[in-house]
PDB file of C-alpha atoms in Angstrom:
ATOM      1  CA  LEU R   1     -29.040  50.769 -19.959  1.00 91.00           C
ATOM      2  CA  ALA R   2     -32.774  50.548 -21.736  1.00 91.00           C
ATOM      3  CA  GLU R   3     -34.488  50.849 -18.900  1.00 91.00           C
ATOM      4  CA  THR R   4     -32.342  53.580 -17.462  1.00 91.00           C
ATOM      5  CA  LEU R   5     -32.536  55.196 -20.519  1.00 92.00           C
ATOM      6  CA  HIS R   6     -36.381  55.421 -21.035  1.00 90.00           C
ATOM      7  CA  GLY R   7     -36.445  56.451 -17.268  1.00 89.00           C
ATOM      8  CA  ASN R   8     -34.657  59.420 -18.406  1.00 88.00           C
ATOM      9  CA  SER R   9     -37.155  60.165 -21.381  1.00 88.00           C
ATOM     10  CA  ILE R  10     -34.858  58.902 -24.164  1.00 93.00           C
ATOM     11  CA  THR R  11     -36.865  56.739 -26.131  1.00 95.00           C
ATOM     12  CA  VAL R  12     -35.077  53.092 -27.134  1.00 95.00           C
ATOM     13  CA  VAL R  13     -36.129  51.005 -30.112  1.00 93.00           C
ATOM     14  CA  PRO R  14     -36.696  47.261 -28.677  1.00 91.00           C
ATOM     15  CA  SER R  15     -34.039  45.332 -30.048  1.00 88.00           C
ATOM     16  CA  LEU R  16     -32.291  41.679 -29.690  1.00 87.00           C
ATOM     17  CA  CYS R  17     -28.801  43.017 -30.367  1.00 89.00           C
ATOM     18  CA  ASN R  18     -25.572  43.999 -28.949  1.00 94.00           C
ATOM     19  CA  PHE R  19     -26.305  47.739 -29.034  1.00 95.00           C
ATOM     20  CA  VAL R  20     -29.494  49.978 -27.688  1.00 95.00           C
ATOM     21  CA  LEU R  21     -30.801  52.584 -30.411  1.00 97.00           C
ATOM     22  CA  ALA R  22     -31.615  55.616 -28.654  1.00 97.00           C
ATOM     23  CA  ARG R  23     -34.014  58.261 -30.285  1.00 97.00           C
ATOM     24  CA  PHE R  24     -33.765  61.922 -28.952  1.00 96.00           C
ATOM     25  CA  GLY R  25     -36.949  63.308 -30.641  1.00 95.00           C
ATOM     26  CA  SER R  26     -34.758  66.011 -33.154  1.00 96.00           C
ATOM     27  CA  THR R  27     -31.367  66.168 -34.458  1.00 97.00           C
ATOM     28  CA  GLU R  28     -30.339  68.845 -32.627  1.00 97.00           C
ATOM     29  CA  ARG R  29     -30.860  66.951 -29.070  1.00 96.00           C
ATOM     30  CA  ALA R  30     -28.915  64.099 -30.862  1.00 97.00           C
ATOM     31  CA  ASP R  31     -26.484  66.226 -31.869  1.00 97.00           C
ATOM     32  CA  ALA R  32     -25.853  67.582 -28.042  1.00 97.00           C
ATOM     33  CA  ALA R  33     -26.382  64.151 -26.722  1.00 97.00           C
ATOM     34  CA  ASP R  34     -23.676  63.095 -28.817  1.00 98.00           C
ATOM     35  CA  ALA R  35     -21.382  66.177 -27.590  1.00 97.00           C
ATOM     36  CA  ALA R  36     -22.027  65.801 -24.240  1.00 96.00           C
ATOM     37  CA  LEU R  37     -21.009  62.313 -24.255  1.00 97.00           C
ATOM     38  CA  ARG R  38     -17.737  63.242 -26.332  1.00 97.00           C
ATOM     39  CA  ALA R  39     -17.092  65.275 -23.465  1.00 96.00           C
ATOM     40  CA  ARG R  40     -16.689  62.472 -21.505  1.00 96.00           C
ATOM     41  CA  GLY R  41     -14.801  60.382 -23.632  1.00 97.00           C
ATOM     42  CA  ILE R  42     -17.486  58.049 -24.464  1.00 97.00           C
ATOM     43  CA  ILE R  43     -18.142  57.573 -28.503  1.00 97.00           C
ATOM     44  CA  VAL R  44     -21.284  56.382 -29.713  1.00 97.00           C
ATOM     45  CA  ARG R  45     -22.591  56.396 -33.686  1.00 97.00           C
ATOM     46  CA  LYS R  46     -24.868  59.298 -34.940  1.00 98.00           C
ATOM     47  CA  MET R  47     -27.192  57.669 -37.313  1.00 98.00           C
ATOM     48  CA  GLY R  48     -28.224  60.047 -39.697  1.00 97.00           C
ATOM     49  CA  ALA R  49     -27.182  58.057 -42.575  1.00 97.00           C
ATOM     50  CA  TYR R  50     -29.224  55.437 -42.067  1.00 97.00           C
ATOM     51  CA  GLY R  51     -32.072  57.996 -41.993  1.00 97.00           C
ATOM     52  CA  LEU R  52     -32.391  58.250 -38.055  1.00 97.00           C
ATOM     53  CA  PRO R  53     -30.942  61.788 -37.734  1.00 98.00           C
ATOM     54  CA  ASP R  54     -32.709  61.884 -34.422  1.00 98.00           C
ATOM     55  CA  SER R  55     -30.984  59.131 -32.930  1.00 98.00           C
ATOM     56  CA  LEU R  56     -27.700  57.159 -31.699  1.00 98.00           C
ATOM     57  CA  ARG R  57     -26.718  54.040 -31.803  1.00 97.00           C
ATOM     58  CA  ILE R  58     -24.976  52.813 -28.296  1.00 97.00           C
ATOM     59  CA  THR R  59     -22.854  49.271 -28.170  1.00 96.00           C
ATOM     60  CA  ILE R  60     -23.387  47.396 -25.171  1.00 94.00           C
ATOM     61  CA  GLY R  61     -20.019  47.456 -23.150  1.00 94.00           C
ATOM     62  CA  THR R  62     -19.351  46.208 -19.821  1.00 95.00           C
ATOM     63  CA  GLU R  63     -21.328  47.182 -16.590  1.00 95.00           C
ATOM     64  CA  PRO R  64     -18.987  50.501 -15.775  1.00 96.00           C
ATOM     65  CA  GLU R  65     -19.230  51.324 -19.246  1.00 96.00           C
ATOM     66  CA  MET R  66     -22.676  51.388 -19.526  1.00 95.00           C
ATOM     67  CA  ARG R  67     -23.154  52.931 -15.643  1.00 95.00           C
ATOM     68  CA  ALA R  68     -20.941  55.942 -17.497  1.00 96.00           C
ATOM     69  CA  VAL R  69     -23.388  56.260 -20.604  1.00 96.00           C
ATOM     70  CA  ALA R  70     -26.466  56.033 -18.436  1.00 95.00           C
ATOM     71  CA  ALA R  71     -24.574  58.723 -15.891  1.00 95.00           C
ATOM     72  CA  ALA R  72     -23.841  60.994 -18.818  1.00 96.00           C
ATOM     73  CA  LEU R  73     -27.200  61.013 -20.430  1.00 96.00           C
ATOM     74  CA  ALA R  74     -29.009  61.488 -17.263  1.00 94.00           C
ATOM     75  CA  GLU R  75     -27.146  64.566 -16.625  1.00 94.00           C
ATOM     76  CA  PHE R  76     -27.744  65.753 -20.490  1.00 94.00           C
ATOM     77  CA  VAL R  77     -31.284  65.346 -19.840  1.00 91.00           C
ATOM     78  CA  GLY R  78     -31.037  67.340 -16.471  1.00 89.00           C
ATOM     79  CA  ARG R  79     -29.211  70.336 -18.144  1.00 71.00           C
ATOM     80  CA  ALA R  80     -31.736  70.026 -21.896  1.00 55.00           C
TER      81      ALA R  80
END
C-alpha cells in the first residue's frame, strides 16, 4: 500500500506499525481525500488531533481492502 500511495504522489511516513500515515500536503487535501474515501465506504482516521492536520492514518486490512483504498486514492489524486 505504501508503495502504491507513494507512486500516486502521496507521502507515506516510514513505519513498522499496522497502519500507514499518509500525508497530503494540506489540511484541505487531507479532508478531501477523507471525503473521497468515505464516499466509497472506507473509513480512515484524520490526524489533526495529533498535530498532523494534513495526514490520514490508514489501518492495514486484507489485500482486497488495501486494493480498494489504493484505487480510491488513485482516483482522488487523478481528480485533485
